[in-house]
Short mmCIF file of C-alpha atoms in Angstrom, two decimals:
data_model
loop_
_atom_site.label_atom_id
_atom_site.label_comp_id
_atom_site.label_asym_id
_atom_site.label_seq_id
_atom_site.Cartn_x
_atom_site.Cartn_y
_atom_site.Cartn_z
CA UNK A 252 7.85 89.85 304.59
CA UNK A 253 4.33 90.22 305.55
CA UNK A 254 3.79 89.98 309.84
CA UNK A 255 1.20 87.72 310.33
CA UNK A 256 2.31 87.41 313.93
CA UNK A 257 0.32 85.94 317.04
CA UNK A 258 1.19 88.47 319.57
CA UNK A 259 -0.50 88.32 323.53
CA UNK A 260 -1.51 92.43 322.36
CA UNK A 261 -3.28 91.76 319.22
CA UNK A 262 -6.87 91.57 319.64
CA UNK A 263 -8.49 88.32 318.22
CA UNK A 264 -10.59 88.68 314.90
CA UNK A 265 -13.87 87.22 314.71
CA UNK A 266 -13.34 83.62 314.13
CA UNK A 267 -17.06 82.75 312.74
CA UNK A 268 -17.25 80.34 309.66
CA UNK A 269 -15.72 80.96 306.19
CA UNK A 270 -17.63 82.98 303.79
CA UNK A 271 -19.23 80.95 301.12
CA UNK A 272 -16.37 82.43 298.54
CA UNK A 273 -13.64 81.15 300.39
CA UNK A 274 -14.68 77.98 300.95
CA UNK A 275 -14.98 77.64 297.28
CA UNK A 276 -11.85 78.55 296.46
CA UNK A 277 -9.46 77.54 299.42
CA UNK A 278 -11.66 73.79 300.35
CA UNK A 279 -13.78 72.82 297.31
CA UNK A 280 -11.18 72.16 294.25
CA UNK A 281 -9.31 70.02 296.77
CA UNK A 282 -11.71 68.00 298.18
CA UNK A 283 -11.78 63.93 296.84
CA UNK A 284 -14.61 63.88 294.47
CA UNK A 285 -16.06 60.42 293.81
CA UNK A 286 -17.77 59.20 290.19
CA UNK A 287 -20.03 56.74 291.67
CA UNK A 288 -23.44 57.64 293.32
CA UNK A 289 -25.34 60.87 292.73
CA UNK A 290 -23.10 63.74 293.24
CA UNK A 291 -23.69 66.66 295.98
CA UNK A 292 -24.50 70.03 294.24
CA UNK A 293 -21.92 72.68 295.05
CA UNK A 294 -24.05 74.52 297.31
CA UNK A 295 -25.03 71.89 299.07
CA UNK A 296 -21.28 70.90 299.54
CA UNK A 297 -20.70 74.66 300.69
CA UNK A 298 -22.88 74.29 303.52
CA UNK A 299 -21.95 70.37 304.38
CA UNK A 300 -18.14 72.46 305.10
CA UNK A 301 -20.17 75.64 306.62
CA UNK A 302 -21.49 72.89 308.91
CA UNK A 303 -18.28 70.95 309.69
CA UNK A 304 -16.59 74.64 310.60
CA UNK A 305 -19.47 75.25 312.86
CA UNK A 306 -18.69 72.32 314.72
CA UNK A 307 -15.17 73.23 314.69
CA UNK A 308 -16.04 76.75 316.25
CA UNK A 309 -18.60 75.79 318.90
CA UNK A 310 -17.62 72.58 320.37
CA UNK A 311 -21.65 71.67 319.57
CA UNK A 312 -22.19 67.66 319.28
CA UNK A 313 -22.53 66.39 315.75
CA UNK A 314 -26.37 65.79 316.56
CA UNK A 315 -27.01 69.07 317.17
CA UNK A 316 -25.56 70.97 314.07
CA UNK A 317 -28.45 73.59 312.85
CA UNK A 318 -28.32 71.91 309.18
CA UNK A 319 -31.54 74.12 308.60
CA UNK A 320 -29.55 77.25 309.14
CA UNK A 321 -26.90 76.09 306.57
CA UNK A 322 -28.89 74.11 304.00
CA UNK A 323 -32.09 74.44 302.33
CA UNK A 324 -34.63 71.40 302.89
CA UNK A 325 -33.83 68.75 305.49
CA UNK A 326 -30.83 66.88 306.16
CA UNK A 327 -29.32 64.49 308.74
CA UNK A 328 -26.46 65.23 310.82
CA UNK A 329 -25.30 61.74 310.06
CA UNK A 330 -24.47 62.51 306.72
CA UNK A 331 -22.21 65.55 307.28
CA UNK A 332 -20.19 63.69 309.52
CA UNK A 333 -19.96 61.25 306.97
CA UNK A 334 -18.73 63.67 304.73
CA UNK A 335 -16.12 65.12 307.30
CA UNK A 336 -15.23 61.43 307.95
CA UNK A 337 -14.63 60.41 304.18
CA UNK A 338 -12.32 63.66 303.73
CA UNK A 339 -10.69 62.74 306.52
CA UNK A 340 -10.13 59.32 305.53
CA UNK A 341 -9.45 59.93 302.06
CA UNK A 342 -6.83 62.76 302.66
CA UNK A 343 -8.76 66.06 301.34
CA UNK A 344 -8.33 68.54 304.74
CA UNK A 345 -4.83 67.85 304.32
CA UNK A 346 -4.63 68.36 301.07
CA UNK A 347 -6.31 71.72 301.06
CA UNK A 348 -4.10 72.33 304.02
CA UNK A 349 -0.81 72.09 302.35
CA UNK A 350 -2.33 73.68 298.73
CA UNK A 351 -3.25 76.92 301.07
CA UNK A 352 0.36 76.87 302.25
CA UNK A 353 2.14 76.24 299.55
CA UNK A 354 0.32 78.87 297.20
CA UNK A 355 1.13 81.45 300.35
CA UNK A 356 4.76 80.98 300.99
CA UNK A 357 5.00 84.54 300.98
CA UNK A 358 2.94 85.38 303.68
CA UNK A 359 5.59 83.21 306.07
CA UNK A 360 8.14 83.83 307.70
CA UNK A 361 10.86 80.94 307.72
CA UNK A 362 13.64 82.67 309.57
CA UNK A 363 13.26 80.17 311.87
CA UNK A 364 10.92 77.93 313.29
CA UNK A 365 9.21 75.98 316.31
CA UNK A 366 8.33 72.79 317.11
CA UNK A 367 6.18 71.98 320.83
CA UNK A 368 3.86 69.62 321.84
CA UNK A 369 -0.10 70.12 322.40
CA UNK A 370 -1.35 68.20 325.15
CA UNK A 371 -5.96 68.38 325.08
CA UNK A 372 -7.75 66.77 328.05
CA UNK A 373 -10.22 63.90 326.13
CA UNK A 374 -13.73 63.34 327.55
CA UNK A 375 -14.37 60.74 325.23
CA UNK A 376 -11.04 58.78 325.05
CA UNK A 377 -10.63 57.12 321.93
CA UNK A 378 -7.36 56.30 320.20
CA UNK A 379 -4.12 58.18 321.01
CA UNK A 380 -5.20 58.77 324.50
CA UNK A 381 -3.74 58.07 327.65
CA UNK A 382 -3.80 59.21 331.25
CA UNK A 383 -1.37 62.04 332.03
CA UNK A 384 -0.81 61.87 335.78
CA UNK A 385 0.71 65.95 335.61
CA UNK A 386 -2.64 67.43 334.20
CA UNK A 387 -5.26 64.60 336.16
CA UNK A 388 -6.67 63.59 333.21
CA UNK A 389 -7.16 61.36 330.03
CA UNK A 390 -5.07 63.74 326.97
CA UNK A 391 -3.83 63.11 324.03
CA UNK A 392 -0.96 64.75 322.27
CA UNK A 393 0.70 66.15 318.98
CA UNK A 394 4.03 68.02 317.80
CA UNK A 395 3.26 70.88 315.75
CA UNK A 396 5.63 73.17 313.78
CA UNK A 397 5.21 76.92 313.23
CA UNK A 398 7.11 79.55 311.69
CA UNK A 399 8.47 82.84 313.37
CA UNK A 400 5.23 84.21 313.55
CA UNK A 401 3.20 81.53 314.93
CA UNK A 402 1.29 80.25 311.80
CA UNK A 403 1.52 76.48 312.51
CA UNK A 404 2.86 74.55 309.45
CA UNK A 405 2.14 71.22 310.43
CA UNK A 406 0.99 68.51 312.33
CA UNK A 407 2.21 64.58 313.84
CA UNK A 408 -0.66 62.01 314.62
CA UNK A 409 -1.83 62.24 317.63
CA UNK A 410 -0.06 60.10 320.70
CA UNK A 411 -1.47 59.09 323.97
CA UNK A 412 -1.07 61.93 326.28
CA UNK A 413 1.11 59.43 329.22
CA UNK A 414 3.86 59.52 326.70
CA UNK A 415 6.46 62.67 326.60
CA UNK A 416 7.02 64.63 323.40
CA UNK A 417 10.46 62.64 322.00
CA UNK A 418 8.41 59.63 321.91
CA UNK A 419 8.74 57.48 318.94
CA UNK A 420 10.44 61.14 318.16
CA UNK A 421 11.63 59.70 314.31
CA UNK A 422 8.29 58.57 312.93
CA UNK A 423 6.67 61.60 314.69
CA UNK A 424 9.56 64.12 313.04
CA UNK A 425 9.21 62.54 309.82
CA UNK A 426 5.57 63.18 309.52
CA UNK A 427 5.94 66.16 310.17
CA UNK A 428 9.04 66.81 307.69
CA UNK A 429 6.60 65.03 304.92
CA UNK A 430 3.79 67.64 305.67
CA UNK A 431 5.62 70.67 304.82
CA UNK A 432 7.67 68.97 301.74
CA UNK A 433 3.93 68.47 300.59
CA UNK A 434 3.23 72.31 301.53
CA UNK A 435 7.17 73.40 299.29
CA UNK A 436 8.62 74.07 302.43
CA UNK A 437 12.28 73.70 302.23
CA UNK A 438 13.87 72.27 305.68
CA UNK A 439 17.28 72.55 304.23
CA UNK A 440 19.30 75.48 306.38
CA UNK A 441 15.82 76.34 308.85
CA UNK A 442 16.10 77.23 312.46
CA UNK A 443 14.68 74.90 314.57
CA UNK A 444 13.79 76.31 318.06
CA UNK A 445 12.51 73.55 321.11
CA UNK A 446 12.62 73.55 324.91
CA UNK A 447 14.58 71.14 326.90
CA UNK A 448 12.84 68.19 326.67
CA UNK A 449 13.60 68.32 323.12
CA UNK A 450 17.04 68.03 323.57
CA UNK A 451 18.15 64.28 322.33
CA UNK A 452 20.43 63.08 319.97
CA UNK A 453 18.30 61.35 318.24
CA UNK A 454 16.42 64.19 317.30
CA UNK A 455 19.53 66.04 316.57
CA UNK A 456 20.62 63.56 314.54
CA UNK A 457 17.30 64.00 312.90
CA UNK A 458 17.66 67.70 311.97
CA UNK A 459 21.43 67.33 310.92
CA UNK A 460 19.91 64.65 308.29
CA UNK A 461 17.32 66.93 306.77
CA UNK A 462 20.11 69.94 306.61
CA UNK A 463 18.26 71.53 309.56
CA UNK A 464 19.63 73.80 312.47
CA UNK A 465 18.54 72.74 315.97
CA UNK A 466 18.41 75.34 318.14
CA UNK A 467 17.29 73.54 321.40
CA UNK A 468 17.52 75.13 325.04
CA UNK A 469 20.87 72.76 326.66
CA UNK A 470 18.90 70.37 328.71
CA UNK A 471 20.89 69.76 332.19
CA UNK A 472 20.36 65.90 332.37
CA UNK A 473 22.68 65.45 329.60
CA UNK A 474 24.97 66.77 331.06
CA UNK A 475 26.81 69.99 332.04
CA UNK A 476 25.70 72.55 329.48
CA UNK A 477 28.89 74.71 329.90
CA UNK A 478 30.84 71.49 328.42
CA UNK A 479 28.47 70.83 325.45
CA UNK A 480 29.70 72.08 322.14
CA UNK A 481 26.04 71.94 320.50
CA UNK A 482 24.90 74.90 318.86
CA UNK A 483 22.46 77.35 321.04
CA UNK A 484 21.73 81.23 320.49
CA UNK A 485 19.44 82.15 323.30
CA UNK A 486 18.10 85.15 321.20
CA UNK A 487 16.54 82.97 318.69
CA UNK A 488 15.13 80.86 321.22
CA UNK A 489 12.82 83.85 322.63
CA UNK A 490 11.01 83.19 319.15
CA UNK A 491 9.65 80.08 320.35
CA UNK A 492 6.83 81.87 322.45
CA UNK A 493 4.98 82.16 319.22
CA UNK A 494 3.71 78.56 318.70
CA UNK A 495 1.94 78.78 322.46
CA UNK A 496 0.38 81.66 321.23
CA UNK A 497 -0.94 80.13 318.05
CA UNK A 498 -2.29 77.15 320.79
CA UNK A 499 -3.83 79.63 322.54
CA UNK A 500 -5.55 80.77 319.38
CA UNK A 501 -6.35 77.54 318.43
CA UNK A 502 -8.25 76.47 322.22
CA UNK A 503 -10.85 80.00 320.50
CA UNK A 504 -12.40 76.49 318.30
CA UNK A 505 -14.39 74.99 321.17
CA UNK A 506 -14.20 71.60 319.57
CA UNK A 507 -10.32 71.81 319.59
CA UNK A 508 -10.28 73.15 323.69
CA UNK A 509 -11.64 69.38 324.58
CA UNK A 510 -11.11 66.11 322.81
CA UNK A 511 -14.47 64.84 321.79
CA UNK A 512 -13.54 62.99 318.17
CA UNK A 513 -12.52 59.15 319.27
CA UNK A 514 -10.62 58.81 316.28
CA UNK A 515 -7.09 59.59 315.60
CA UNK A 516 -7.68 60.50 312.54
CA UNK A 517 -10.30 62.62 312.79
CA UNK A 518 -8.95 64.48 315.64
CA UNK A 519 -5.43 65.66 313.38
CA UNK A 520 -8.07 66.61 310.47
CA UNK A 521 -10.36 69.05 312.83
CA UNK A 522 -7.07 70.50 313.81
CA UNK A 523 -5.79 70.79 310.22
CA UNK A 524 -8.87 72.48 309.74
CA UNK A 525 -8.41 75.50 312.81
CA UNK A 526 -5.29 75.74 311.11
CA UNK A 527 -6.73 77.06 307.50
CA UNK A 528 -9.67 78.90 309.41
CA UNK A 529 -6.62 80.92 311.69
CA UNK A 530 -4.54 81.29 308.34
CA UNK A 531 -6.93 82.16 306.03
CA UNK A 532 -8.78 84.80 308.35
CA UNK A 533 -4.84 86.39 309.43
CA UNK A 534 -4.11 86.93 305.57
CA UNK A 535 -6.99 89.11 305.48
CA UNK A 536 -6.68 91.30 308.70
#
C-alpha cells in the first residue's frame, strides 16, 4: 500500500498550480460542458482553471487575478469567477473530485479512518457563518473524513462556526457517507476514529447503520467510561493526528487559511479543490 502520509517531518512540496497536462486529464473531461453559446477553446479553459488554482494558492481577490499571465489577449476577472461559480453550481469540482479518487483507490489507505471538524475565521461572513465566542471571531465550519494517511476523502457543507461538530450530525454524516459512495469507497467494516465530542449515540447509531466501526475517545459526560461497554482501542486512535495534519496542509492555500467566498457553496468547492491539488501533487512525490 503506497504511504502517501502527512507527517509533521516531511518537508512540504511546492504547491504552485497544476501543470497544463494535468489539468487536462484530472479537471477537463469532468467539467459540465454546455451546447448553447459559443464554446471556450481548450486552452483557454486550461488557463480559466490555471486561474481559479491561483486564487486558491494565494489568497489574491478575484479582481486581481493576472489573467494576462495565464491567457493570451484580454479577459475579465468577472468571467472566471463565473466559470468557477457555474462548476460549482452545476456539480463539476466534485465530480472531478470523486473521479480522481475513485480511479486511485490504490494509493489509500482504508485501514481506518478520521473524521474532525475545520473551524476558518470569515472576514467576509456570508452563509454558514456564525460567531464562535472560543476563537473571537466570525468562522464557519465543516466535517471532513480522511484515511490513515491523511488524504481527506470528503467533505459536509459548511455550518456556522457557533454550532459544535454533532450538529445536525445525521444530515452532516450522510453527506459525507454519499461523497465517498460517489468516490467507490466502501464504509462497510471501516474504522472510524473521532475525539470526544464525537461521542453520541446518535452518531453511533449512525456508523452501526452503514456497517461502520466507531472508534471514538469515551467522552466523560456520558458517563463513567470504565462502565461503558462501547468499543475503543486507544492504539488506533493515535491515527487520528493525521487529518490535523492534512488541515495544516490545507491552511499552505491562502484562500483556504481565511474565509473570503460568501457562499456556501463556493466555499466546500475551493476546498474540494485543495483537496485534488494536495492529492494529485502527493501521488507524484
Amino acid at each position: 500500500m503506497s504511504n502517501l502520509g502527512f507527517t509533521t517531518n516531511q518537508s512540504i512540496p511546492n504547491m504552485s498550480v497544476l501543470d497544463k497536462d494535468t489539468i487536462k486529464s484530472e479537471i477537463l473531461p469532468h467539467l459540465q460542458k454546455y451546447h448553447r453559446g459559443r464554446q471556450v477553446p481548450t486552452p483557454k479553459l486550461v488557463g480559466i482553471i490555471q486561474l481559479i488554482l491561483h486564487r486558491l494558492k494565494t489568497g489574491c481577490q478575484w479582481r486581481e487575478l493576472p489573467t494576462k499571465q495565464y491567457l493570451d489577449g484580454p479577459y475579465d476577472w468577472r468571467s472566471v469567477y463565473h466559470h468557477f461559480n457555474k462548476w460549482s453550481k452545476d456539480g463539476s469540482w466534485r465530480r472531478a473530485w470523486t473521479q480522481q479518487v475513485k480511479k486511485n483507490h490504490d494509493r489509500l489507505d482504508l485501514s481506518s479512518a478520521q473524521i474532525d471538524g475545520t473551524h476558518t475565521p470569515s472576514k467576509r461572513g456570508g452563509q454558514a457563518t456564525g460567531y464562535q465566542k472560543r476563537k473571537s471571531s466570525v468562522t464557519s465550519n465543516m466535517l471532513c473524513i480522511s484515511d490513515r494517511q491523511g488524504v481527506l476523502l470528503a467533505a459536509s457543507r459548511p455550518e456556522k462556526g457557533n454550532q459544535n461538530d454533532v450538529f445536525d450530525i445525521e444530515e452532516h454524516f450522510n453527506s459525507l457517507l454519499e461523497m465517498l459512495h460517489e468516490s467507490g469507497i466502501r464504509t462497510d467494516g471501516l474504522f472510524l476514529n473521532a475525539d470526544a465530542g464525537f461521542d453520541t449515540k446518535k452518531l453511533r447509531s449512525l456508523c452501526h447503520e452503514n456497517g461502520i466501526i466507531p472508534n471514538f475517545r469515551l467522552n466523560p459526560r456520558n458517563g463513567e467510561v470504565y462502565d461503558r461497554e462501547e468499543y475503543f482501542d486507544p492504539e488506533l486512535y493515535r491515527h487520528r493526528t493525521v487529518i490535523e495534519h492534512a488541515f495544516a496542509w490545507m491552511d499552505a492555500f491562502k484562500s483556504l487559511l481565511i474565509r473570503f467566498e460568501t457562499s456556501a457553496r463556493n466555499w466546500l468547492n475551493l476546498n474540494l479543490l485543495g483537496f485534488m491539488v494536495i492529492f494529485v501533487r502527493k501521488r507524484r512525490d
